[in-house]
Coordinates of C-alpha atoms and ligand atoms in Angstrom, one line a residue:
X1 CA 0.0 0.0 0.0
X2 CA 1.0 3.4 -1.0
X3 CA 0.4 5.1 2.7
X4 CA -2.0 8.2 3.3
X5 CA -1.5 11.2 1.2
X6 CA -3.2 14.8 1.3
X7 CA -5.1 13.4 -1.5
X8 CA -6.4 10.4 0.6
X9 CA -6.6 12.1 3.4
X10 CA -9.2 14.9 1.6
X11 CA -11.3 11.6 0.2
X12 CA -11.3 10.1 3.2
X13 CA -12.3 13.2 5.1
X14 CA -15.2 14.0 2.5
X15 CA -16.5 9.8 2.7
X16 CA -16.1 9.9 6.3
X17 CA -18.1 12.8 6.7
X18 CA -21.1 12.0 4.1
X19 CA -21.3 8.3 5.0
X20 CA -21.1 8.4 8.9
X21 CA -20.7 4.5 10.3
X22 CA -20.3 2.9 7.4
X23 CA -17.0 1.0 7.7
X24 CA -16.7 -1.3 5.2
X25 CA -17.7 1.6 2.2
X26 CA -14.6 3.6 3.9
X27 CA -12.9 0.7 3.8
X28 CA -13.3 -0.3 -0.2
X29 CA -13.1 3.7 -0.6
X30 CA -9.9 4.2 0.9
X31 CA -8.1 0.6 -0.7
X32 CA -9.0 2.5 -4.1
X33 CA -8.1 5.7 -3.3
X34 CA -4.3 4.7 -2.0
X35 CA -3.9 3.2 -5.6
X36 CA -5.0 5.4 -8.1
X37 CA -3.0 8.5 -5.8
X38 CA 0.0 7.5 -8.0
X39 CA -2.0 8.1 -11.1
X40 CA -3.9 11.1 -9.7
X41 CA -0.3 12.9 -9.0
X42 CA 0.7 12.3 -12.9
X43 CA -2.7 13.5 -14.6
X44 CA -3.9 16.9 -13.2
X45 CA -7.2 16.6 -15.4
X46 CA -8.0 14.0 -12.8
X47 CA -7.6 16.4 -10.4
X48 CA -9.2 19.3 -11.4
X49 CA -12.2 17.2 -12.8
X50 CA -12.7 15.6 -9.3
X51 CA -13.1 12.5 -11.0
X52 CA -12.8 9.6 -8.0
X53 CA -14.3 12.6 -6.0
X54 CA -17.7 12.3 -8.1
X55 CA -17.0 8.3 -8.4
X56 CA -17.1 8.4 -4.6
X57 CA -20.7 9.5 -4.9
X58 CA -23.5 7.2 -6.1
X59 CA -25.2 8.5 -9.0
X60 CA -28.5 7.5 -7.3
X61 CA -29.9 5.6 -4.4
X62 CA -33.1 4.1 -3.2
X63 CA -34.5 2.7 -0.2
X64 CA -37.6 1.4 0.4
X65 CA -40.1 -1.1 2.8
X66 CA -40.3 -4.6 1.7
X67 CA -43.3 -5.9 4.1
X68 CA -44.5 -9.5 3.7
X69 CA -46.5 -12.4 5.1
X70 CA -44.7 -15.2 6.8
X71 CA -46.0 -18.6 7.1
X72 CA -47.8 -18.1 10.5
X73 CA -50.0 -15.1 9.6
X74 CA -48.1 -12.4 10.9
X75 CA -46.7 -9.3 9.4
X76 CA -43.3 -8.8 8.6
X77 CA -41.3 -5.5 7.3
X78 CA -37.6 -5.6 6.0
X79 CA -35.7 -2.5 4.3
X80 CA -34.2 -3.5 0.4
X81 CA -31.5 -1.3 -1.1
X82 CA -30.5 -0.4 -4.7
X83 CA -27.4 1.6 -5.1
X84 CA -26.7 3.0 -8.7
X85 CA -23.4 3.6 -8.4
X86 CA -22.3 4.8 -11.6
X87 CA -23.1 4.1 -15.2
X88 CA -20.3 6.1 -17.1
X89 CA -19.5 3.0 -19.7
X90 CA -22.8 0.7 -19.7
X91 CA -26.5 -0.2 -17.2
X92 CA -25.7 -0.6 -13.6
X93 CA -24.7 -4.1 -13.1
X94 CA -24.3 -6.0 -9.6
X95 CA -26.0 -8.4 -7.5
X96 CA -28.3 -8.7 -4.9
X97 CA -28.2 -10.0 -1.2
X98 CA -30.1 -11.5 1.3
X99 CA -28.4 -11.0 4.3
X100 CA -29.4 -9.9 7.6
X101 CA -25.8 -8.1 8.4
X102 CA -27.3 -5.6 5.2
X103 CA -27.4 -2.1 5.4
X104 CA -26.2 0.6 3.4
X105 CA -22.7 0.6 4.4
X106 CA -22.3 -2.8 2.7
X107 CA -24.4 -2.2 -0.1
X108 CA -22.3 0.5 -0.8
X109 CA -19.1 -1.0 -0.7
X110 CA -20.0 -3.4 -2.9
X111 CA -21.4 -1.0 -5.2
X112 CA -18.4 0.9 -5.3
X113 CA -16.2 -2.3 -5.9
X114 CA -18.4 -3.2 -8.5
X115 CA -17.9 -0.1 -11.0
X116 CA -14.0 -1.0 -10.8
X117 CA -14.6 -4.8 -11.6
X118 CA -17.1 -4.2 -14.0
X119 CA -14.7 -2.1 -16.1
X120 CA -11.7 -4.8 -16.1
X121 CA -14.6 -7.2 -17.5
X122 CA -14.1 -5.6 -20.8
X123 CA -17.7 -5.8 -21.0
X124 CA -19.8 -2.8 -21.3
X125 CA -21.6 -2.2 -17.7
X126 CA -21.8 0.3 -15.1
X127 CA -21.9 -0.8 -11.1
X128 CA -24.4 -1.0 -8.6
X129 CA -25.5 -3.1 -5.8
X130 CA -28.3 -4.0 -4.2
X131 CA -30.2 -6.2 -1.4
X132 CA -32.2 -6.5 1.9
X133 CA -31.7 -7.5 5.6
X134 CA -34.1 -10.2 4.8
X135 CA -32.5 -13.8 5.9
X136 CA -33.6 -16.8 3.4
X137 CA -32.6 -19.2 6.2
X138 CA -34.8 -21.5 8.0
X139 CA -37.3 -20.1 5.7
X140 CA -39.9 -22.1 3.3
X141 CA -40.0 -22.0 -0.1
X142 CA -43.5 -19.7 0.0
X143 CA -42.5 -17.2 2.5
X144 CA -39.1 -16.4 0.2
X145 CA -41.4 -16.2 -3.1
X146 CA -43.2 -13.4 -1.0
X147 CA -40.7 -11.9 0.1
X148 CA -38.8 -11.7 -3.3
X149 CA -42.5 -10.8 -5.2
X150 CA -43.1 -7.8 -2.1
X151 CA -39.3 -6.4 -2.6
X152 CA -40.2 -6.6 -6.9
X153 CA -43.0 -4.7 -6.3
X154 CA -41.1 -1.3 -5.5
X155 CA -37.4 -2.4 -7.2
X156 CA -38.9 -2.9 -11.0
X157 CA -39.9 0.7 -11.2
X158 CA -36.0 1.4 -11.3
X159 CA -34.6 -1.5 -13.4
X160 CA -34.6 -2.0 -16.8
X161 CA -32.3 -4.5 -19.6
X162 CA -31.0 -1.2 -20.6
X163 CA -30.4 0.6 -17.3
X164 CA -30.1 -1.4 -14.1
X165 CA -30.2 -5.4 -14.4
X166 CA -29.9 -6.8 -10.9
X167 CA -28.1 -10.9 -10.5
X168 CA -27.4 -12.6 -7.6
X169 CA -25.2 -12.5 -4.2
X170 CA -25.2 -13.8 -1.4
X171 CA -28.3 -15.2 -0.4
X172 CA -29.7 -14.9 -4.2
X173 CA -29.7 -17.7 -6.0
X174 CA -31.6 -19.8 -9.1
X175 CA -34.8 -19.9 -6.8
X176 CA -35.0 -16.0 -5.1
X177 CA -34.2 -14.4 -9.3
X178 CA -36.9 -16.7 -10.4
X179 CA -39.5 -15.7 -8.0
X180 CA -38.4 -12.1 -8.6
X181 CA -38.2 -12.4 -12.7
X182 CA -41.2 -13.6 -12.4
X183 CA -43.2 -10.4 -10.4
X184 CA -40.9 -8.7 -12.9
X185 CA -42.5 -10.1 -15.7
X186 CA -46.2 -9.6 -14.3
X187 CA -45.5 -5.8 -13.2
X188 CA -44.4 -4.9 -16.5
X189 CA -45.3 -7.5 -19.1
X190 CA -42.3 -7.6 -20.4
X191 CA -40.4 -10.9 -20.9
X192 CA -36.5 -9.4 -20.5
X193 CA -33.2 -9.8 -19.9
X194 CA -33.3 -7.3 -16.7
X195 CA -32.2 -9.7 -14.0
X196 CA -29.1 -12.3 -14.8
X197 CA -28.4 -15.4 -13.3
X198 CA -31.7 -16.9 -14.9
X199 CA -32.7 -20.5 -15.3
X200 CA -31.6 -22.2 -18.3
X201 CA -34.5 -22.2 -21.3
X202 CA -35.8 -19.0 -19.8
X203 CA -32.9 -16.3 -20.7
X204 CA -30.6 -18.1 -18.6
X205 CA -26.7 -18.8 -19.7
X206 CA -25.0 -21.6 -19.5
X207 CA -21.7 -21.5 -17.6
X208 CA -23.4 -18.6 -15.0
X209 CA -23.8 -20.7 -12.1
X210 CA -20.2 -22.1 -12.5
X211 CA -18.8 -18.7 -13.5
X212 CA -17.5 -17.1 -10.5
X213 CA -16.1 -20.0 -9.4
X214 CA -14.5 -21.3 -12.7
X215 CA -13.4 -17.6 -13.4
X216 CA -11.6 -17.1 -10.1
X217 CA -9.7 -20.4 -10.6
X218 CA -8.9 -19.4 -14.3
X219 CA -7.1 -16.3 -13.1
X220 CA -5.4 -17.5 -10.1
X221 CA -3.8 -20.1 -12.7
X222 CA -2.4 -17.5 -14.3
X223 CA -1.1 -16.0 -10.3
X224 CA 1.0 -19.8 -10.3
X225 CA 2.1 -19.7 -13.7
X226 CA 4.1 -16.1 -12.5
X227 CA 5.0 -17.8 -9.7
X228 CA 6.2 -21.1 -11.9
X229 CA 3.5 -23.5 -10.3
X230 CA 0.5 -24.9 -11.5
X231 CA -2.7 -26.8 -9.8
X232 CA -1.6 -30.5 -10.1
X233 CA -0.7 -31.9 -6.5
X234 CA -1.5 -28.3 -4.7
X235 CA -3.1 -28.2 -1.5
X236 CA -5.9 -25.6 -1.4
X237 CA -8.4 -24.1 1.1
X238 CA -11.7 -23.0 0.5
X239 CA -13.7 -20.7 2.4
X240 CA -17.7 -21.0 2.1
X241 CA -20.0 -23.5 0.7
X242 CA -22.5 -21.8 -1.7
X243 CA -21.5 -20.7 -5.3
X244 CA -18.5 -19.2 -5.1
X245 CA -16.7 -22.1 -3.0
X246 CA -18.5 -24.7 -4.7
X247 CA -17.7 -24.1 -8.4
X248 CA -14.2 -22.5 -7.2
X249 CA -13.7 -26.2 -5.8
X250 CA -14.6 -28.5 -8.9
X251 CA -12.5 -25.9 -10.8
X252 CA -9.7 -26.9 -8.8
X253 CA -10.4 -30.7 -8.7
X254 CA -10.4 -30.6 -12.5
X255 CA -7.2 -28.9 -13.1
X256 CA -5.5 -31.4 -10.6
X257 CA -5.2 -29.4 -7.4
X258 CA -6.7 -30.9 -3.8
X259 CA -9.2 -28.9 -1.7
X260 CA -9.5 -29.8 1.5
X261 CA -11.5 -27.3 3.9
X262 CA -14.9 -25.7 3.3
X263 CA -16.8 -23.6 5.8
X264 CA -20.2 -21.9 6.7
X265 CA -21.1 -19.3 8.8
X266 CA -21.3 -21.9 11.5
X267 CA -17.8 -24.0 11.4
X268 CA -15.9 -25.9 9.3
X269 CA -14.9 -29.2 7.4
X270 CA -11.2 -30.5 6.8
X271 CA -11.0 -33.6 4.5
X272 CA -7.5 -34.4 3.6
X273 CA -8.0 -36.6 1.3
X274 CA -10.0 -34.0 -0.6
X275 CA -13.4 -32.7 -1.0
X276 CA -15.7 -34.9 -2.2
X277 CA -18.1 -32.6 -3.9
X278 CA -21.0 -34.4 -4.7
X279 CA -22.2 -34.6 -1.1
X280 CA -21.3 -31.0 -0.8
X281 CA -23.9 -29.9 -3.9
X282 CA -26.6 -32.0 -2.4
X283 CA -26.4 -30.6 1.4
X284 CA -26.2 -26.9 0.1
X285 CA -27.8 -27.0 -3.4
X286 CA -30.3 -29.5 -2.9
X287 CA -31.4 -29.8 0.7
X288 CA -29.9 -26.2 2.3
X289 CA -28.4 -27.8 5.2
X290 CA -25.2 -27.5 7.3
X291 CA -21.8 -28.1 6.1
X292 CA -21.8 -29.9 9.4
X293 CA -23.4 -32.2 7.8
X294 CA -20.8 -33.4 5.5
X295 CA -18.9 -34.6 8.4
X296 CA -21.7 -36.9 9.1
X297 CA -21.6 -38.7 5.9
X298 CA -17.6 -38.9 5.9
X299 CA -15.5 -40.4 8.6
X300 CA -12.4 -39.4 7.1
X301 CA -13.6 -35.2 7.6
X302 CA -13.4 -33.4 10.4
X303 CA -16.0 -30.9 11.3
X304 CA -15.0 -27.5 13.9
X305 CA -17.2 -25.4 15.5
X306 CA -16.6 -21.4 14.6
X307 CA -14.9 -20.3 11.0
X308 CA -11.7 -18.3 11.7
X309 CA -9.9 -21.5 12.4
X310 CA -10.0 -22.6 8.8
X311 CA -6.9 -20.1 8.0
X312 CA -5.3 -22.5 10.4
X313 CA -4.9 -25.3 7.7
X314 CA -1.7 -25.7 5.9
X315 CA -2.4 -24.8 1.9
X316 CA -0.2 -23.6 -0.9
X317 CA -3.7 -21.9 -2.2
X318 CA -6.2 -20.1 -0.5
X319 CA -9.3 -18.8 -2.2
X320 CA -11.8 -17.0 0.4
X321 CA -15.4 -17.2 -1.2
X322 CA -17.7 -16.6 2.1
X323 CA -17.9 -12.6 3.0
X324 CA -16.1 -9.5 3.7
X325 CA -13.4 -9.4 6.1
X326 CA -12.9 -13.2 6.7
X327 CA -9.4 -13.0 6.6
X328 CA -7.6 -10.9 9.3
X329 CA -3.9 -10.1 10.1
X330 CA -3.4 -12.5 12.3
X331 CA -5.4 -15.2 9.8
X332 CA -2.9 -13.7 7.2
X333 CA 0.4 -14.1 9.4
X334 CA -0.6 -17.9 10.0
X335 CA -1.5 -18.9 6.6
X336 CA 2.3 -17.5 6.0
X337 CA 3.7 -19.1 8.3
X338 CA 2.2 -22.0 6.7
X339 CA 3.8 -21.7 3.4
X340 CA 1.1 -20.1 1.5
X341 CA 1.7 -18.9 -1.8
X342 CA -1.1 -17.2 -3.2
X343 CA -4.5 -16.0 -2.4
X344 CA -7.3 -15.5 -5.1
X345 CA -10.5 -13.6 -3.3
X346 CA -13.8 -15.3 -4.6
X347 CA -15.4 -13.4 -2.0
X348 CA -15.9 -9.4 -2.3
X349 CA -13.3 -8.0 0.5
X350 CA -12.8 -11.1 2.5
X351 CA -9.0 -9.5 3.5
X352 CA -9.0 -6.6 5.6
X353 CA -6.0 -4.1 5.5
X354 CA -4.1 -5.5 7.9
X355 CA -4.2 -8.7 6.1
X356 CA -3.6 -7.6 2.9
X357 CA -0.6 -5.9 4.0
X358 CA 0.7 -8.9 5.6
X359 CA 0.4 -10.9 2.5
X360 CA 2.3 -8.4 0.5
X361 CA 5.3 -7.7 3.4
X362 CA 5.4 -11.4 2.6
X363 CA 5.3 -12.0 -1.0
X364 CA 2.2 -13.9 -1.0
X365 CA 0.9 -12.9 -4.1
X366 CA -2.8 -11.6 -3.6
X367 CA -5.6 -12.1 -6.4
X368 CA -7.6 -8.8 -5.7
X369 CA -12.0 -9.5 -5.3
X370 CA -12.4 -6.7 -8.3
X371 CA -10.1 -9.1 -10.9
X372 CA -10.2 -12.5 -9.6
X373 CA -14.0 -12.7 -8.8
X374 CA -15.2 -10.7 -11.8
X375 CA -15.9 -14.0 -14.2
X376 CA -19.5 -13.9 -12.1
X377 CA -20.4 -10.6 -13.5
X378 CA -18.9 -10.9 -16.9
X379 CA -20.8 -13.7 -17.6
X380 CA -23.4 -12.2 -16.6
X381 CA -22.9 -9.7 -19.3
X382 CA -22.8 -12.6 -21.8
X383 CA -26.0 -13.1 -20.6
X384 CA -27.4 -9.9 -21.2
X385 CA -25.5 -10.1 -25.4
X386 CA -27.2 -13.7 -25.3
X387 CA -30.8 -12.1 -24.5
X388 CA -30.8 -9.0 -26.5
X389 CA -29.9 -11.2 -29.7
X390 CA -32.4 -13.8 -28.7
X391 CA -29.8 -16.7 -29.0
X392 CA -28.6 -19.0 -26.6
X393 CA -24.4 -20.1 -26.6
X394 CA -23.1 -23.5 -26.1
X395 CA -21.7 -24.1 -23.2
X396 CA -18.4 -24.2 -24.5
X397 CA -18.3 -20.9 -26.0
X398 CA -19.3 -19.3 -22.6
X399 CA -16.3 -20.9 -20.9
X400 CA -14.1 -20.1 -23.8
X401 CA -15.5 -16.4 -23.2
X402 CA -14.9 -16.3 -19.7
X403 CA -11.5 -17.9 -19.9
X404 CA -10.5 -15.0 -22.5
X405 CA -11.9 -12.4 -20.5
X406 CA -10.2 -13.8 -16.8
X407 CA -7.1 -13.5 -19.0
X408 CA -7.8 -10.5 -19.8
X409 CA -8.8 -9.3 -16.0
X410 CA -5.2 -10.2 -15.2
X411 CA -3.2 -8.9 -18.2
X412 CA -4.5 -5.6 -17.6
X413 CA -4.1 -5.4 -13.6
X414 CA -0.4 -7.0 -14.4
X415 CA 0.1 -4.1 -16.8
X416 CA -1.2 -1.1 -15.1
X417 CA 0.6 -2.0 -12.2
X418 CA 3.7 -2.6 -13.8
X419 CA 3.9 1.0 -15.9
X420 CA 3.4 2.6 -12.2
X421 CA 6.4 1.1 -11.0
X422 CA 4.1 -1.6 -8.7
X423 CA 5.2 -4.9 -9.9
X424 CA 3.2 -7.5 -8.4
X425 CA 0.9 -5.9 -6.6
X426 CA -2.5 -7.1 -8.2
X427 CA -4.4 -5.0 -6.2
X428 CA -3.0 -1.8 -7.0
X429 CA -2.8 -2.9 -10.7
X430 CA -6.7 -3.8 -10.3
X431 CA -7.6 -0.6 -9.0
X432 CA -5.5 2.0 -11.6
X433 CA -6.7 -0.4 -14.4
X434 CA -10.7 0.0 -13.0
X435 CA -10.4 3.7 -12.7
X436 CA -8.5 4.4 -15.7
X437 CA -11.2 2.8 -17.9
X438 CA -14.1 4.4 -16.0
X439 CA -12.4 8.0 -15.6
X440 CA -12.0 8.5 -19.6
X441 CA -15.3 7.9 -20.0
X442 CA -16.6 10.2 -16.9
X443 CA -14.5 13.0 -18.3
X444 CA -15.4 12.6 -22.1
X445 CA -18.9 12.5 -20.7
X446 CA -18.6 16.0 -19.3
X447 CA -19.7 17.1 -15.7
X448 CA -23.0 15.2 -15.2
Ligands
NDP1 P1 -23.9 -17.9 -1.1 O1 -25.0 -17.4 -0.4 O2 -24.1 -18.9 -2.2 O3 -22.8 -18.6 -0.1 C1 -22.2 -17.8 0.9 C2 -21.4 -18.7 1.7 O4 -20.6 -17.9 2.6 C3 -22.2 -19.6 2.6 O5 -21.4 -20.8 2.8 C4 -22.3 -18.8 3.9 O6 -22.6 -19.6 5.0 C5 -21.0 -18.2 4.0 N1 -21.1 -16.9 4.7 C6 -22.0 -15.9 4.4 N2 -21.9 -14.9 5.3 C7 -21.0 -15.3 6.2 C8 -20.5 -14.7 7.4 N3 -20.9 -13.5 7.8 N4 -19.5 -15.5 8.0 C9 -19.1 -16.7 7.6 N5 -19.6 -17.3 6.5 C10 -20.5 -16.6 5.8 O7 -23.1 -16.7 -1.7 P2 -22.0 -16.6 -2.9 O8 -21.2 -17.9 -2.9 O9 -22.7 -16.2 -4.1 O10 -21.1 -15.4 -2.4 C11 -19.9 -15.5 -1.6 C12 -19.0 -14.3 -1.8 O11 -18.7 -14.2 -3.2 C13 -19.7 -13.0 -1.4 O12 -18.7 -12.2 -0.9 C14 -20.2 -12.4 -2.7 O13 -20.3 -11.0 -2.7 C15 -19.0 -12.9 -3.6 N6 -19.3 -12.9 -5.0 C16 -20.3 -13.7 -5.5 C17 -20.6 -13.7 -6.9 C18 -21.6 -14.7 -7.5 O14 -21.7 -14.8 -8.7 N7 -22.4 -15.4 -6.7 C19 -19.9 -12.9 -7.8 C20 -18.8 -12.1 -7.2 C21 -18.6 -12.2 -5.9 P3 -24.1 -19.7 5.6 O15 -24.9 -20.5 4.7 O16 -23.9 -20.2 7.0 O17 -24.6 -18.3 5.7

C-alpha cells in the first residue's frame, strides 16, 4: 500500500463525513483511493475534474419497505437497497443479497467495488449493488417467493435491460431471481433480460452458475504460472459452501489441485483426502443444510465449530469465497507461516488491510476480489448479449469467453501495475486499471 497522502486524506475526510458509520464503504473507498494516488499525481485533469471525487458518490440511491407475510400469519417488514453507483460505460450491473448483516454501508461498498470490476470485465456495464436485511434461512420456499415478489414490487420501477439489471449474491440464487423475474414479468409485461443469473431455457446462460467459481480459478492459474507452479498436486483451502466455494472447488479438482477445507457461517470441514463434492452440492444445493453435515456422511472429515480457524490449515492456495473481512492479520500471518503462496478472493473484501498488508510484506501474491472474482459478473454480461440477440451459446463458448476475459482481467491489472512502478501488486494494478477505464469515459462524458 502506498500510505495516506493529502489526496487520501481529503477523500477520506469528504467519505467519512457524508457516510457516517459505514466502515466497510470507507474501507473499499480508501483501498481505491491509495492506488490510483500515483495516477492522480501524474494526470492533473483528474484532479481538477474531481473525478474519484464524483465516483465516490452514487449517482443514485433508493430505499424502500419490503413488508411480507410469513408462514404463521403475521406481518413482517424488512428495508431493500439499490445503489446505482455509476453508469459512465454501460447499465448498472451488480447483484443482490439476502443477508441480515445488510445495510447501506455494505451495499455501498460493494457497489463501489463493482464499478472498478465491471470495467476490467471488458464488458460494457456500469456498477451498482443491491439487497435486503431479509435472511432466506430457516425459511420455506413460500414465505421467500413473498418476500422476493413484495421487494419486486417497489425495485422494478427502477430496473430495466438497458439501465439497471440486478443478479445474484449472497443469499440470491436460481430460486429468489426466479420468483423475482417472475413479479418482474407480471409488473411490467415484459419478458427481458433485466435480472441475470436466470434459469436455463428462460434467458438463462450456460456456464453462470459455474462462472464465479470457474473464473476465479482461471485467473489465479495465471497468479502460479508467475510464480512457476501450476494446480496439479497443490493443496488448497476454501472458504464458504454456496456458489462461489463450490464451483471455485470442482474448478480446482479438474485442473488437478486438492481442496481440502470448506466452511459456513457456522464451522468448518477438513478432508484431507480431498473434498468430495458431490455430497457437498446435495447438502447446500439440494437440501440447504449445514456443512456440518458433511462430516456426518464422511468419517475421514473433520468438522470444527466457529470459521476463523480454517486459515489455520496448511495450503499452498487459498481462495476465500464466504464474506467480507474473513481474513484478518493475524489469519494472514498464520496462513504465511504456513507456506502459502497465493490467495485468489472469490469473495468481495474477504482480506482486511491488515491482512492484505501482511500478504504483501510477505510476498504472497494476492488475487484482488475486483479481478479475480469478476468472471460472475462478466458472464453475466454474456448473458445480457445472449438475450438482447435472442440466442442461446453453447456451453463451451461461454467458458471459452470467460477464460478469454479472466485472461484478460489479469493482463491488464499486471500491466497497469507494472507502468506505475508496482510490480506484483495485483491489487493496486486492479484498481488503476478500474479507474482508468471508468475515468476516460466520466470526463469525455462531461460534468453530469
Ligand atoms: P452464497 O449465499 O451462495 O454462499 C455464501 C457462503 O458464505 C455460505 O457458505 C455462507 O454460510 C458463507 N457466509 C456468508 N456470510 C458469512 C459470514 N458472515 N460469516 C461466515 N460465512 C458466511 O453466496 P455466494 O457464494 O454467491 O457469495 C460468496 C461471496 O462471493 C460474497 O462475498 C459475494 O459477494 C461474492 N461474489 C459472488 C458472486 C456470485 O456470482 N455469486 C460474484 C462475485 C462475488 P451460511 O450458509 O452459513 O450463511
Amino acid at each position: 500500500m502506498s500510505g495516506s497522502s493529502y489526496f487520501v486524506d481529503e477523500i477520506m475526510g469528504v467519505v467519512a463525513a457524508r457516510n457516517p458509520g459505514e466502515t466497510e464503504f470507507h474501507q473499499a473507498v480508501r483501498e481505491v483511493a491509495e492506488s490510483v494516488d500515483v495516477v492522480v499525481q501524474k494526470n492533473s485533469q483528474l484532479a481538477k475534474l474531481k473525478v474519484l471525487e464524483r465516483m465516490i458518490e452514487p449517482e443514485r440511491q433508493v430505499i424502500f419497505r419490503v413488508p411480507w407475510v410469513d408462514d404463521k400469519g403475521d406481518v413482517q417488514i424488512n428495508r431493500g437497497f439499490r445503489v446505482e453507483f455509476n453508469s459512465a460505460i454501460g447499465p448498472y450491473k451488480g447483484g443482490l443479497r439476502f443477508h441480515p448483516s445488510v445495510y447501506l454501508g455494505i451495499i455501498k461498498f460493494l457497489g463501489f467495488e463493482q464499478v472498478f470490476k465491471n470495467a476490467l470485465t471488458t464488458t460494457p456495464i456500469g456498477g451498482g449493488k443491491g439487497g435486503s436485511d431479509f435472511d432466506p434461512k430457516g425459511k420455506s420456499d413460500l414465505e421467500v417467493m413473498r418476500f422476493c415478489q413484495s421487494f419486486m414490487s417497489e425495485l422494478f420501477r427502477h430496473i430495466g435491460e438497458d439501465t439497471d439489471v440486478p443478479a445474484g449474491d449472497i443469499g440470491v440464487g436460481g430460486r429468489e431471481i426466479g420468483y423475482m423475474f417472475g413479479q418482474y414479468k407480471k409488473l411490467t409485461n415484459k419478458f427481458t433480460g433485466v435480472l441475470t443469473g436466470k434459469g436455463i431455457g428462460w434467458g438463462g446462460s450456460l456456464v453462470r452458475t459455474e462462472a464465479t467459481g470457474y473464473g476465479l480459478v482461471y485467473y489465479m492459474t495465471r497468479v502460479l504460472q508467475d510464480l512457476k507452479m501450476d494446480w496439479k498436486g497443490k493443496k488448497v483451502v476454501v472458504s464458504g459452501s454456496g456458489n462461489v466455494a463450490i464451483y471455485a472447488t470442482e474448478k480446482v479438482h479438474q485442473l488437478g489441485g486438492k481442496v481440502v477445507a470448506l466452511s459456513d457461517s457456522s464451522g468448518y470441514i477438513v478432508d484431507e483426502g480431498g473434498i468430495k463434492l458431490d455430497t457437498v452440492k446435495r447438502i447446500k444445493e439440494v437440501e440447504r443444510g449445514r456443512i456440518k453435515e458433511y462430516a456426518d456422511e464422511h468419517k475421514s472429515a473433520k468438522y470444527t465449530e466457529g470459521c476463523s480457524g480454517i486459515w489455520s490449515i496448511p495450503c499452498d492456495v487459498a481462495l476465500p469465497s464466504a464474506t467480507q473481512n474473513e481474513i484478518d492479520g493475524k489469519s494472514a500471518q498464520i496462513l504465511v507461516k504456513n507456506g502459502c503462496k497465493a490467495v485468489g478472493e472469490g469473495a468481495n473484501m474477504p482480506s482486511t488491510p491488515e491482512a492484505v498488508d501482511v500478504f504483501q510484506d510477505a510476498g504472497v501474491i494476492l488475487g484482488p476480489a475486483k479481478a479475480a472474482n469478476a468472471g460472475g459478473v462478466a458472464t453475466s454480461a454474456l448473458e445480457m448479449c445472449q438475450n438482447s440477440m435472442r440466442l442461446d451459446w453453447p456451453f463451451e463458448e461461454v467458458d471459452a469467453r470467460l477464460k478469454q476475459i479472466m485472461n484478460a482481467v489479469y493482463d491488464q491489472s499486471r500491466a497497469a501495475a507494472d507502468e506505475y512502478g508496482l510490480k506484483g501488486n495485483l491489487v493496486a494494478g486492479a484498481n488503476i486499471a478500474g479507474f482508468q477505464k471508468v475515468a476516460h469515459a466520466m470526463i469525455a462524458q462531461g460534468i453530469v
